[in-house]
Short mmCIF file of C-alpha atoms in Angstrom, two decimals:
data_model
loop_
_atom_site.label_atom_id
_atom_site.label_comp_id
_atom_site.label_asym_id
_atom_site.label_seq_id
_atom_site.Cartn_x
_atom_site.Cartn_y
_atom_site.Cartn_z
CA MET F 1 -9.56 9.56 -28.32
CA HIS F 2 -12.82 9.84 -26.44
CA PHE F 3 -12.84 8.20 -23.01
CA ALA F 4 -16.08 7.97 -21.07
CA LEU F 5 -16.88 6.98 -17.51
CA VAL F 6 -20.15 5.27 -16.59
CA VAL F 7 -21.59 6.29 -13.22
CA TYR F 8 -24.67 5.21 -11.27
CA PRO F 9 -25.76 5.64 -7.64
CA GLN F 10 -23.33 4.08 -5.16
CA PHE F 11 -20.49 3.49 -7.61
CA GLU F 12 -17.11 2.95 -5.93
CA VAL F 13 -15.12 6.16 -5.91
CA LEU F 14 -11.59 4.83 -6.52
CA ASP F 15 -12.82 2.40 -9.20
CA ALA F 16 -13.66 5.50 -11.18
CA PHE F 17 -11.07 8.06 -10.22
CA GLY F 18 -7.94 5.92 -10.20
CA PRO F 19 -8.29 5.30 -13.94
CA THR F 20 -9.33 8.88 -14.65
CA GLU F 21 -6.30 10.16 -12.72
CA ALA F 22 -4.22 8.28 -15.29
CA LEU F 23 -6.10 10.11 -18.04
CA HIS F 24 -5.50 13.46 -16.34
CA CYS F 25 -1.78 12.72 -16.41
CA LEU F 26 -1.91 11.47 -20.01
CA GLY F 27 -3.42 14.79 -21.05
CA HIS F 28 -1.32 17.10 -18.91
CA PRO F 29 1.86 18.51 -20.46
CA PHE F 30 3.55 19.01 -17.10
CA VAL F 31 3.42 15.27 -16.34
CA ASN F 32 3.51 14.11 -19.95
CA PRO F 33 5.44 16.33 -22.39
CA ASN F 34 3.87 14.33 -25.23
CA SER F 35 0.43 15.06 -23.81
CA GLN F 36 -2.45 13.50 -25.67
CA ASP F 37 -5.59 15.10 -26.99
CA ILE F 38 -8.35 13.48 -24.97
CA THR F 39 -12.08 13.99 -24.78
CA PHE F 40 -13.74 12.81 -21.59
CA SER F 41 -17.41 12.31 -20.71
CA VAL F 42 -19.27 11.14 -17.63
CA ILE F 43 -22.42 9.20 -18.49
CA GLY F 44 -25.18 8.11 -16.13
CA PRO F 45 -28.90 7.65 -15.64
CA HIS F 46 -29.76 11.37 -15.55
CA LEU F 47 -28.03 14.75 -15.45
CA ASN F 48 -28.52 15.21 -11.71
CA PRO F 49 -25.34 14.67 -9.71
CA VAL F 50 -24.79 11.04 -8.68
CA SER F 51 -23.61 10.03 -5.21
CA THR F 52 -21.30 7.23 -4.14
CA GLY F 53 -23.44 6.79 -1.01
CA PRO F 54 -26.18 4.23 -0.37
CA THR F 55 -29.42 4.81 -2.23
CA GLU F 56 -32.71 5.30 -0.44
CA GLY F 57 -34.27 2.15 0.89
CA ASP F 58 -31.06 0.14 0.79
CA PRO F 59 -31.62 -2.63 3.37
CA SER F 60 -27.92 -3.40 3.66
CA PRO F 61 -26.25 -2.52 6.97
CA VAL F 62 -24.30 0.41 5.52
CA LYS F 63 -24.27 3.21 8.06
CA SER F 64 -21.32 5.07 6.59
CA ARG F 65 -21.96 8.67 5.76
CA VAL F 66 -18.92 8.87 3.53
CA ALA F 67 -20.06 9.90 0.07
CA GLN F 68 -18.95 12.00 -2.85
CA THR F 69 -21.32 13.39 -5.42
CA ILE F 70 -20.34 13.80 -9.04
CA VAL F 71 -21.66 15.92 -11.92
CA LEU F 72 -22.48 14.17 -15.21
CA THR F 73 -22.07 15.33 -18.80
CA HIS F 74 -24.39 12.88 -20.60
CA THR F 75 -27.19 10.41 -19.95
CA PHE F 76 -27.59 6.77 -20.97
CA ASP F 77 -30.51 7.94 -23.15
CA ALA F 78 -28.44 10.59 -24.96
CA PRO F 79 -24.81 9.48 -24.80
CA PRO F 80 -21.98 10.95 -26.87
CA LYS F 81 -21.83 9.24 -30.27
CA ASP F 82 -18.11 8.63 -30.60
CA VAL F 83 -16.91 6.97 -27.39
CA ASP F 84 -13.73 4.97 -27.96
CA VAL F 85 -13.05 3.67 -24.45
CA LEU F 86 -15.77 3.10 -21.87
CA ILE F 87 -14.77 2.74 -18.21
CA VAL F 88 -17.24 0.87 -15.99
CA PRO F 89 -16.60 1.11 -12.24
CA GLY F 90 -18.01 -1.31 -9.74
CA GLY F 91 -19.49 -0.51 -6.37
CA PHE F 92 -22.32 -1.64 -4.16
CA GLY F 93 -24.70 0.14 -6.51
CA ALA F 94 -23.88 -2.40 -9.22
CA GLY F 95 -25.30 -5.23 -7.19
CA PRO F 96 -25.94 -8.10 -7.33
CA LYS F 97 -28.81 -8.32 -4.86
CA VAL F 98 -26.87 -10.50 -2.44
CA LEU F 99 -24.76 -7.45 -1.50
CA HIS F 100 -27.85 -5.73 -0.16
CA GLY F 101 -29.43 -8.53 1.80
CA GLY F 102 -30.45 -10.88 -0.96
CA ASP F 103 -33.70 -9.68 -2.50
CA TRP F 104 -33.12 -6.04 -3.26
CA GLU F 105 -30.77 -4.07 -5.44
CA PRO F 106 -30.54 -0.39 -6.31
CA ALA F 107 -32.97 0.76 -8.97
CA GLY F 108 -31.49 1.29 -12.40
CA VAL F 109 -28.96 -1.54 -12.55
CA GLU F 110 -30.73 -3.04 -15.57
CA ARG F 111 -30.49 0.32 -17.37
CA VAL F 112 -26.70 0.31 -16.89
CA VAL F 113 -26.56 -3.26 -18.21
CA GLN F 114 -28.61 -2.31 -21.27
CA PHE F 115 -26.36 0.70 -21.91
CA LEU F 116 -23.25 -1.52 -21.91
CA ARG F 117 -24.97 -4.00 -24.25
CA ASP F 118 -25.86 -1.17 -26.64
CA GLN F 119 -22.44 0.50 -26.54
CA TYR F 120 -20.08 -2.47 -26.73
CA PRO F 121 -20.27 -3.12 -30.50
CA THR F 122 -19.01 0.38 -31.41
CA LEU F 123 -16.33 0.73 -28.71
CA LYS F 124 -12.62 0.27 -29.27
CA HIS F 125 -12.19 -0.87 -25.65
CA LEU F 126 -14.31 -1.59 -22.60
CA LEU F 127 -12.60 -1.48 -19.19
CA THR F 128 -14.46 -2.83 -16.18
CA VAL F 129 -13.20 -2.32 -12.64
CA CYS F 130 -14.11 -4.49 -9.65
CA ASN F 131 -17.70 -5.77 -9.80
CA GLY F 132 -18.27 -3.59 -12.85
CA ALA F 133 -17.49 -6.94 -14.53
CA GLY F 134 -20.80 -8.19 -13.16
CA LEU F 135 -22.62 -5.52 -15.17
CA ALA F 136 -20.76 -6.56 -18.33
CA ALA F 137 -21.53 -10.21 -17.55
CA ARG F 138 -25.24 -9.45 -17.25
CA ALA F 139 -25.02 -7.64 -20.60
CA GLY F 140 -23.67 -10.85 -22.19
CA ILE F 141 -20.42 -9.12 -23.14
CA LEU F 142 -18.31 -11.63 -21.21
CA ASP F 143 -19.93 -14.71 -22.73
CA GLY F 144 -17.25 -16.99 -24.15
CA GLN F 145 -14.47 -14.74 -22.83
CA LYS F 146 -11.96 -14.84 -20.01
CA ALA F 147 -12.46 -12.21 -17.32
CA THR F 148 -11.74 -11.31 -13.72
CA THR F 149 -13.38 -9.29 -10.94
CA ASN F 150 -13.13 -8.30 -7.26
CA LYS F 151 -11.73 -11.12 -5.13
CA GLN F 152 -13.83 -10.42 -2.01
CA LEU F 153 -17.02 -10.62 -4.11
CA TRP F 154 -15.81 -13.57 -6.21
CA PRO F 155 -18.67 -16.09 -5.82
CA ALA F 156 -21.40 -13.46 -6.18
CA ILE F 157 -19.98 -11.83 -9.31
CA THR F 158 -18.71 -14.91 -11.12
CA ALA F 159 -22.20 -16.41 -10.78
CA LEU F 160 -23.47 -13.60 -13.04
CA GLY F 161 -21.38 -14.89 -15.96
CA PRO F 162 -21.86 -18.66 -16.29
CA LYS F 163 -20.53 -18.62 -19.87
CA THR F 164 -17.30 -16.89 -18.82
CA HIS F 165 -14.00 -18.39 -17.69
CA TRP F 166 -13.23 -16.39 -14.55
CA VAL F 167 -9.50 -16.12 -13.92
CA ALA F 168 -8.71 -15.97 -10.21
CA ARG F 169 -5.04 -15.01 -10.15
CA ALA F 170 -5.28 -11.90 -12.28
CA ARG F 171 -4.95 -8.21 -11.54
CA TRP F 172 -6.57 -7.77 -14.94
CA VAL F 173 -7.48 -9.87 -17.99
CA VAL F 174 -7.46 -8.85 -21.66
CA ALA F 175 -9.89 -10.70 -23.96
CA ASP F 176 -11.89 -10.38 -27.17
CA ASN F 177 -8.76 -9.64 -29.22
CA GLY F 178 -7.71 -6.73 -27.00
CA LYS F 179 -11.12 -5.08 -26.89
CA LEU F 180 -12.30 -6.33 -23.49
CA TRP F 181 -10.39 -5.40 -20.33
CA THR F 182 -11.65 -6.60 -16.95
CA SER F 183 -9.79 -5.82 -13.75
CA SER F 184 -9.91 -7.06 -10.19
CA GLY F 185 -11.02 -4.96 -7.23
CA VAL F 186 -10.77 -1.18 -6.94
CA SER F 187 -7.04 -0.32 -7.25
CA ALA F 188 -6.49 -3.00 -9.91
CA GLY F 189 -8.45 -0.80 -12.30
CA THR F 190 -5.65 1.74 -12.29
CA ASP F 191 -2.99 -0.82 -13.20
CA ALA F 192 -5.29 -2.08 -15.95
CA MET F 193 -5.78 1.47 -17.22
CA LEU F 194 -2.01 2.02 -17.36
CA ALA F 195 -1.65 -1.22 -19.33
CA LEU F 196 -4.49 -0.16 -21.64
CA ILE F 197 -2.82 3.22 -22.21
CA ASP F 198 0.38 1.37 -23.19
CA HIS F 199 -1.72 -0.81 -25.52
CA ILE F 200 -3.28 2.23 -27.19
CA TYR F 201 -0.41 4.74 -27.21
CA GLY F 202 2.75 2.64 -26.90
CA LYS F 203 5.95 4.62 -26.37
CA ASN F 204 6.68 8.33 -26.62
CA ASP F 205 9.48 9.99 -28.60
CA GLN F 206 11.96 9.12 -25.85
CA GLY F 207 11.07 5.43 -26.05
CA THR F 208 9.22 5.46 -22.71
CA LEU F 209 5.85 3.77 -22.35
CA TYR F 210 3.14 6.34 -21.72
CA GLY F 211 1.99 4.24 -18.76
CA ASP F 212 5.42 4.67 -17.22
CA VAL F 213 5.40 8.43 -17.77
CA ILE F 214 2.04 8.53 -16.00
CA LYS F 215 2.97 6.27 -13.08
CA GLU F 216 5.82 8.67 -12.30
CA GLY F 217 3.38 11.56 -12.21
CA MET F 218 1.01 9.57 -10.04
CA GLU F 219 3.82 8.15 -7.85
CA TRP F 220 1.99 4.87 -8.44
CA ASN F 221 3.71 1.62 -7.46
CA ARG F 222 2.75 0.08 -10.75
CA VAL F 223 1.99 -3.61 -11.27
CA TYR F 224 3.21 -4.68 -14.72
CA ASP F 225 2.37 -8.38 -14.48
CA SER F 226 -1.35 -8.95 -14.94
CA GLU F 227 -0.99 -12.23 -13.01
CA ALA F 228 0.64 -10.62 -9.94
CA ASP F 229 -2.36 -10.73 -7.66
CA PRO F 230 -1.83 -11.32 -3.93
CA PHE F 231 -5.54 -10.83 -3.32
CA ALA F 232 -6.47 -14.07 -5.09
CA GLY F 233 -4.43 -15.82 -2.42
CA SER F 234 -5.61 -13.78 0.55
CA ASN F 235 -9.21 -14.47 -0.47
CA ASN F 236 -8.50 -18.09 -1.39
CA VAL F 237 -10.36 -17.93 -4.71
CA THR F 238 -9.87 -20.23 -7.68
CA ASP F 239 -10.77 -20.15 -11.37
CA VAL F 240 -14.41 -20.63 -12.30
CA PRO F 241 -14.57 -22.28 -15.74
CA ALA F 242 -17.37 -21.51 -18.17
CA GLN F 243 -20.32 -23.87 -17.93
CA GLU F 244 -21.30 -25.65 -21.13
CA MET O 1 -14.89 10.89 13.85
CA HIS O 2 -15.51 13.68 11.39
CA PHE O 3 -13.31 13.59 8.30
CA ALA O 4 -13.44 16.48 5.84
CA LEU O 5 -11.99 16.97 2.38
CA VAL O 6 -10.89 20.38 1.12
CA VAL O 7 -11.55 21.03 -2.57
CA TYR O 8 -10.80 23.96 -4.87
CA PRO O 9 -10.78 24.38 -8.65
CA GLN O 10 -8.32 22.05 -10.39
CA PHE O 11 -7.61 19.83 -7.40
CA GLU O 12 -6.06 16.47 -8.33
CA VAL O 13 -8.71 13.79 -8.46
CA LEU O 14 -6.79 10.82 -7.02
CA ASP O 15 -5.21 12.97 -4.28
CA ALA O 16 -8.72 13.32 -2.96
CA PHE O 17 -10.44 10.07 -3.81
CA GLY O 18 -7.74 7.58 -2.93
CA PRO O 19 -7.88 8.60 0.73
CA THR O 20 -11.68 8.85 0.71
CA GLU O 21 -11.92 5.34 -0.79
CA ALA O 22 -10.14 4.17 2.36
CA LEU O 23 -12.80 5.96 4.42
CA HIS O 24 -15.57 4.31 2.38
CA CYS O 25 -14.07 0.93 3.25
CA LEU O 26 -13.56 1.89 6.91
CA GLY O 27 -17.26 2.68 7.15
CA HIS O 28 -18.64 -0.21 5.12
CA PRO O 29 -19.59 -3.38 7.02
CA PHE O 30 -19.10 -5.60 3.97
CA VAL O 31 -15.40 -4.69 3.77
CA ASN O 32 -14.94 -3.96 7.47
CA PRO O 33 -17.10 -6.00 9.87
CA ASN O 34 -16.04 -3.59 12.65
CA SER O 35 -17.21 -0.67 10.53
CA GLN O 36 -16.68 2.75 12.02
CA ASP O 37 -19.12 5.57 12.49
CA ILE O 38 -17.78 8.31 10.24
CA THR O 39 -19.04 11.73 9.31
CA PHE O 40 -17.67 13.15 6.08
CA SER O 41 -17.81 16.65 4.62
CA VAL O 42 -16.53 18.28 1.45
CA ILE O 43 -15.50 21.90 1.99
CA GLY O 44 -14.61 24.45 -0.67
CA PRO O 45 -14.85 28.07 -1.75
CA HIS O 46 -18.59 27.99 -2.52
CA LEU O 47 -21.44 25.50 -2.80
CA ASN O 48 -21.31 25.31 -6.59
CA PRO O 49 -19.75 22.10 -7.87
CA VAL O 50 -15.96 22.29 -8.25
CA SER O 51 -14.10 20.91 -11.26
CA THR O 52 -10.72 19.20 -11.47
CA GLY O 53 -10.18 20.90 -14.84
CA PRO O 54 -8.18 24.04 -15.60
CA THR O 55 -9.78 27.29 -14.46
CA GLU O 56 -10.61 30.08 -16.87
CA GLY O 57 -7.67 32.14 -17.98
CA ASP O 58 -5.07 29.55 -17.01
CA PRO O 59 -2.07 30.40 -19.22
CA SER O 60 -0.49 26.97 -18.71
CA PRO O 61 -0.37 24.70 -21.75
CA VAL O 62 -3.05 22.33 -20.42
CA LYS O 63 -5.25 21.23 -23.29
CA SER O 64 -6.69 18.18 -21.57
CA ARG O 65 -10.43 18.05 -21.43
CA VAL O 66 -10.40 15.40 -18.71
CA ALA O 67 -12.26 16.77 -15.72
CA GLN O 68 -14.56 15.60 -12.99
CA THR O 69 -16.87 17.92 -11.12
CA ILE O 70 -17.71 17.41 -7.46
CA VAL O 71 -20.57 18.59 -5.23
CA LEU O 72 -19.67 20.28 -1.92
CA THR O 73 -21.36 20.12 1.46
CA HIS O 74 -19.82 23.21 3.15
CA THR O 75 -17.92 26.40 2.36
CA PHE O 76 -14.72 27.83 3.80
CA ASP O 77 -16.86 30.65 5.21
CA ALA O 78 -19.29 28.28 6.98
CA PRO O 79 -17.41 25.04 7.65
CA PRO O 80 -18.60 22.27 9.97
CA LYS O 81 -17.56 23.03 13.56
CA ASP O 82 -16.25 19.65 14.63
CA VAL O 83 -13.81 18.44 11.98
CA ASP O 84 -11.31 15.95 13.40
CA VAL O 85 -9.28 15.10 10.31
CA LEU O 86 -8.84 17.47 7.38
CA ILE O 87 -7.61 16.07 4.05
CA VAL O 88 -5.93 18.57 1.71
CA PRO O 89 -5.35 17.34 -1.84
CA GLY O 90 -2.86 18.91 -4.20
CA GLY O 91 -3.33 19.65 -7.85
CA PHE O 92 -2.42 22.31 -10.35
CA GLY O 93 -5.08 24.51 -8.78
CA ALA O 94 -2.98 24.72 -5.61
CA GLY O 95 -0.19 26.52 -7.43
CA PRO O 96 2.41 27.82 -7.01
CA LYS O 97 2.47 30.27 -9.91
CA VAL O 98 5.41 28.57 -11.59
CA LEU O 99 3.10 25.68 -12.55
CA HIS O 100 1.03 28.05 -14.66
CA GLY O 101 3.76 29.94 -16.44
CA GLY O 102 5.29 31.90 -13.60
CA ASP O 103 3.16 34.95 -12.89
CA TRP O 104 -0.36 33.62 -12.56
CA GLU O 105 -2.13 31.20 -10.30
CA PRO O 106 -5.78 30.24 -9.95
CA ALA O 107 -7.88 32.68 -7.96
CA GLY O 108 -8.70 31.60 -4.46
CA VAL O 109 -5.48 29.90 -3.43
CA GLU O 110 -4.98 32.41 -0.61
CA ARG O 111 -8.48 31.62 0.69
CA VAL O 112 -7.56 27.91 0.94
CA VAL O 113 -4.35 28.83 2.77
CA GLN O 114 -6.27 31.02 5.21
CA PHE O 115 -8.78 28.22 5.82
CA LEU O 116 -6.00 25.78 6.72
CA ARG O 117 -4.41 28.37 9.03
CA ASP O 118 -7.76 28.88 10.79
CA GLN O 119 -8.60 25.18 11.08
CA TYR O 120 -5.29 23.67 12.13
CA PRO O 121 -5.40 24.56 15.84
CA THR O 122 -8.65 22.63 16.45
CA LEU O 123 -7.93 19.57 14.27
CA LYS O 124 -6.80 16.19 15.55
CA HIS O 125 -4.96 15.55 12.29
CA LEU O 126 -4.15 17.31 9.04
CA LEU O 127 -3.27 15.15 6.02
CA THR O 128 -1.82 16.82 2.95
CA VAL O 129 -1.39 14.97 -0.32
CA CYS O 130 1.04 15.93 -3.09
CA ASN O 131 1.47 19.71 -3.43
CA GLY O 132 -1.29 20.15 -0.88
CA ALA O 133 1.77 20.46 1.38
CA GLY O 134 2.52 23.75 -0.38
CA LEU O 135 -0.80 25.15 0.86
CA ALA O 136 0.01 24.07 4.42
CA ALA O 137 3.50 25.57 4.05
CA ARG O 138 2.04 28.91 2.96
CA ALA O 139 -0.26 28.75 6.00
CA GLY O 140 2.81 28.47 8.25
CA ILE O 141 1.67 25.08 9.53
CA LEU O 142 4.88 23.37 8.41
CA ASP O 143 7.22 25.89 10.04
CA GLY O 144 9.71 24.08 12.24
CA GLN O 145 8.36 20.68 11.15
CA LYS O 146 9.52 17.88 8.88
CA ALA O 147 7.39 17.33 5.79
CA THR O 148 7.34 15.89 2.28
CA THR O 149 5.56 16.57 -1.00
CA ASN O 150 5.34 15.56 -4.66
CA LYS O 151 8.74 14.60 -6.08
CA GLN O 152 8.19 15.99 -9.59
CA LEU O 153 7.32 19.41 -8.12
CA TRP O 154 10.02 19.26 -5.42
CA PRO O 155 11.91 22.56 -5.97
CA ALA O 156 8.73 24.58 -6.51
CA ILE O 157 6.90 23.29 -3.44
CA THR O 158 9.79 23.06 -0.99
CA ALA O 159 10.56 26.73 -1.76
CA LEU O 160 7.18 27.59 -0.21
CA GLY O 161 8.33 26.34 3.20
CA PRO O 162 11.77 27.76 3.99
CA LYS O 163 11.36 27.01 7.71
CA THR O 164 10.58 23.32 7.04
CA HIS O 165 12.93 20.35 6.77
CA TRP O 166 11.75 18.68 3.58
CA VAL O 167 12.39 14.93 3.59
CA ALA O 168 13.10 13.60 0.11
CA ARG O 169 12.98 9.84 0.61
CA ALA O 170 9.54 9.64 2.17
CA ARG O 171 6.20 8.32 0.98
CA TRP O 172 4.81 10.25 3.92
CA VAL O 173 6.09 12.09 7.02
CA VAL O 174 4.44 12.36 10.44
CA ALA O 175 5.29 15.45 12.49
CA ASP O 176 3.98 17.77 15.22
CA ASN O 177 3.54 14.87 17.68
CA GLY O 178 1.38 12.86 15.29
CA LYS O 179 -0.92 15.73 14.29
CA LEU O 180 0.66 16.66 10.97
CA TRP O 181 0.76 14.13 8.10
CA THR O 182 2.26 15.15 4.77
CA SER O 183 2.48 12.71 1.88
CA SER O 184 4.30 12.62 -1.41
CA GLY O 185 2.59 12.73 -4.82
CA VAL O 186 -0.93 11.53 -5.58
CA SER O 187 -1.00 7.79 -4.73
CA ALA O 188 1.19 8.30 -1.66
CA GLY O 189 -1.77 10.00 0.00
CA THR O 190 -3.61 6.70 0.13
CA ASP O 191 -0.76 4.90 1.88
CA ALA O 192 -0.55 7.81 4.31
CA MET O 193 -4.29 7.60 4.95
CA LEU O 194 -4.04 3.86 5.69
CA ALA O 195 -1.21 4.59 8.15
CA LEU O 196 -3.26 7.40 9.71
CA ILE O 197 -6.24 5.06 10.08
CA ASP O 198 -3.98 2.59 11.89
CA HIS O 199 -2.75 5.46 14.08
CA ILE O 200 -6.30 6.47 14.99
CA TYR O 201 -8.11 3.12 15.16
CA GLY O 202 -5.38 0.54 15.75
CA LYS O 203 -6.49 -3.08 15.52
CA ASN O 204 -9.94 -4.64 15.36
CA ASP O 205 -11.31 -7.44 17.56
CA GLN O 206 -9.44 -10.01 15.49
CA GLY O 207 -6.13 -8.25 16.05
CA THR O 208 -5.92 -6.96 12.46
CA LEU O 209 -4.95 -3.37 11.72
CA TYR O 210 -7.87 -1.48 10.23
CA GLY O 211 -5.57 -0.29 7.45
CA ASP O 212 -4.98 -3.93 6.53
CA VAL O 213 -8.69 -4.72 6.50
CA ILE O 214 -9.17 -1.79 4.16
CA LYS O 215 -6.26 -2.56 1.82
CA GLU O 216 -7.82 -6.00 1.23
CA GLY O 217 -11.11 -4.36 0.27
CA MET O 218 -9.30 -1.92 -1.98
CA GLU O 219 -6.93 -4.58 -3.36
CA TRP O 220 -4.28 -1.95 -2.65
CA ASN O 221 -0.60 -2.97 -2.81
CA ARG O 222 0.05 -1.19 0.43
CA VAL O 223 3.33 0.51 1.32
CA TYR O 224 4.00 0.09 5.04
CA ASP O 225 7.39 1.75 5.19
CA SER O 226 7.07 5.53 5.06
CA GLU O 227 10.65 5.70 3.72
CA ALA O 228 10.01 3.30 0.80
CA ASP O 229 9.89 5.87 -1.94
CA PRO O 230 11.26 4.98 -5.38
CA PHE O 231 10.11 8.33 -6.73
CA ALA O 232 12.69 10.25 -4.70
CA GLY O 233 15.30 8.34 -6.67
CA SER O 234 13.64 8.55 -10.07
CA ASN O 235 13.34 12.31 -9.64
CA ASN O 236 16.80 12.63 -8.11
CA VAL O 237 15.66 14.86 -5.24
CA THR O 238 17.43 15.38 -1.93
CA ASP O 239 16.47 16.76 1.48
CA VAL O 240 15.98 20.51 1.78
CA PRO O 241 16.90 21.56 5.33
CA ALA O 242 15.13 24.43 7.07
CA GLN O 243 16.82 27.78 6.60
CA GLU O 244 17.73 29.61 9.76
#
């Protein structure tokens, strides 16, 4: 299986590296004696390293100098040909504009959206994390589907997908006959990835779900119920039905 | 406050980027209206990007091609002078040798150990994640202290600190009058970081712990009780008292 991670400037670090930690464990024989043969790529706008920090000119009030910078393996213009599962993190770099003061967003967001639109037909699964769902919504991928997203950004992101039924009380949502996985904010992406790994790989020779083998390696307090979402309540959000 | 992350080849990705996600949120005014002024550095053996993948010559049976590669800001030989909090991830690159077949470990482990030994006296806090505690143990920092580490690697790592009381049922342990924070495997580092943030910053103007502001932004199912550790039980580990 070929997993790939989309990155762009100011992606959210745990959106990306919670799910990829699960893949590390899936492929590591110490954690997982039935370790799986995985190919992994990191795809972005160019081959220069990409930072999680604010991009130049960002008018938002972000003064944090906390950033990590990641090396890429492929570009949106020359991606690997055989990606099975594409992971799309959110982050302030995904927009929408309202997160940066209302009339500005980082350059290149449309290129990410176009990449998702181009890739989706040939994927086995798409997994969005946090406001990565907003990128998929803008690509039209969520039209006519159920989906979820970050609960603190709920109004801003759900507005990007007027043809989508946005499910509020969901740590993640599976749609499009098991092809489309959208998760709530940040950490929810890791629970969704564990559920997706169970969906793809099932149980090992000992009858244990691969997701459970991995959560032991990660010492992850796993959420099994996709509707167990305290953050819907703490943010007081409700479903947003698709508009006709 | 100046937070710094230690990296070395084959560090564990979530050990590092769970805790730094918490710092992103601490410094971001969208998540945290009382956002804090943070400096952040990434320190490693050289300024070339460092990969989470197996190093050359590793005789362990790792066939996974899942790796992320990170850009550094400083080297062990020329670190920033004013680090307050040093974060030390674990990973198979931290050894010990037994993880790689018994008589081999990645080059450079001793240099990491020496760096921790040199830095500890001037730090406000050291936070180790997973078998990062083994590096601190080898540096002598854990001598005479209580500590914890990854539960799947328990015998191998606790053996590195014979003068340490290793606490089995602990998601994290605070020792050395609040200076020394050791956490259990991978995800436990993020709960420890949230507790450390509460220790440092306390409550905001609204009377809310900063760690709680952040866990909402991260949609993190936070563990508040440092002794709530199901992985001690699932791995059937028990305390290892210090040897006299």
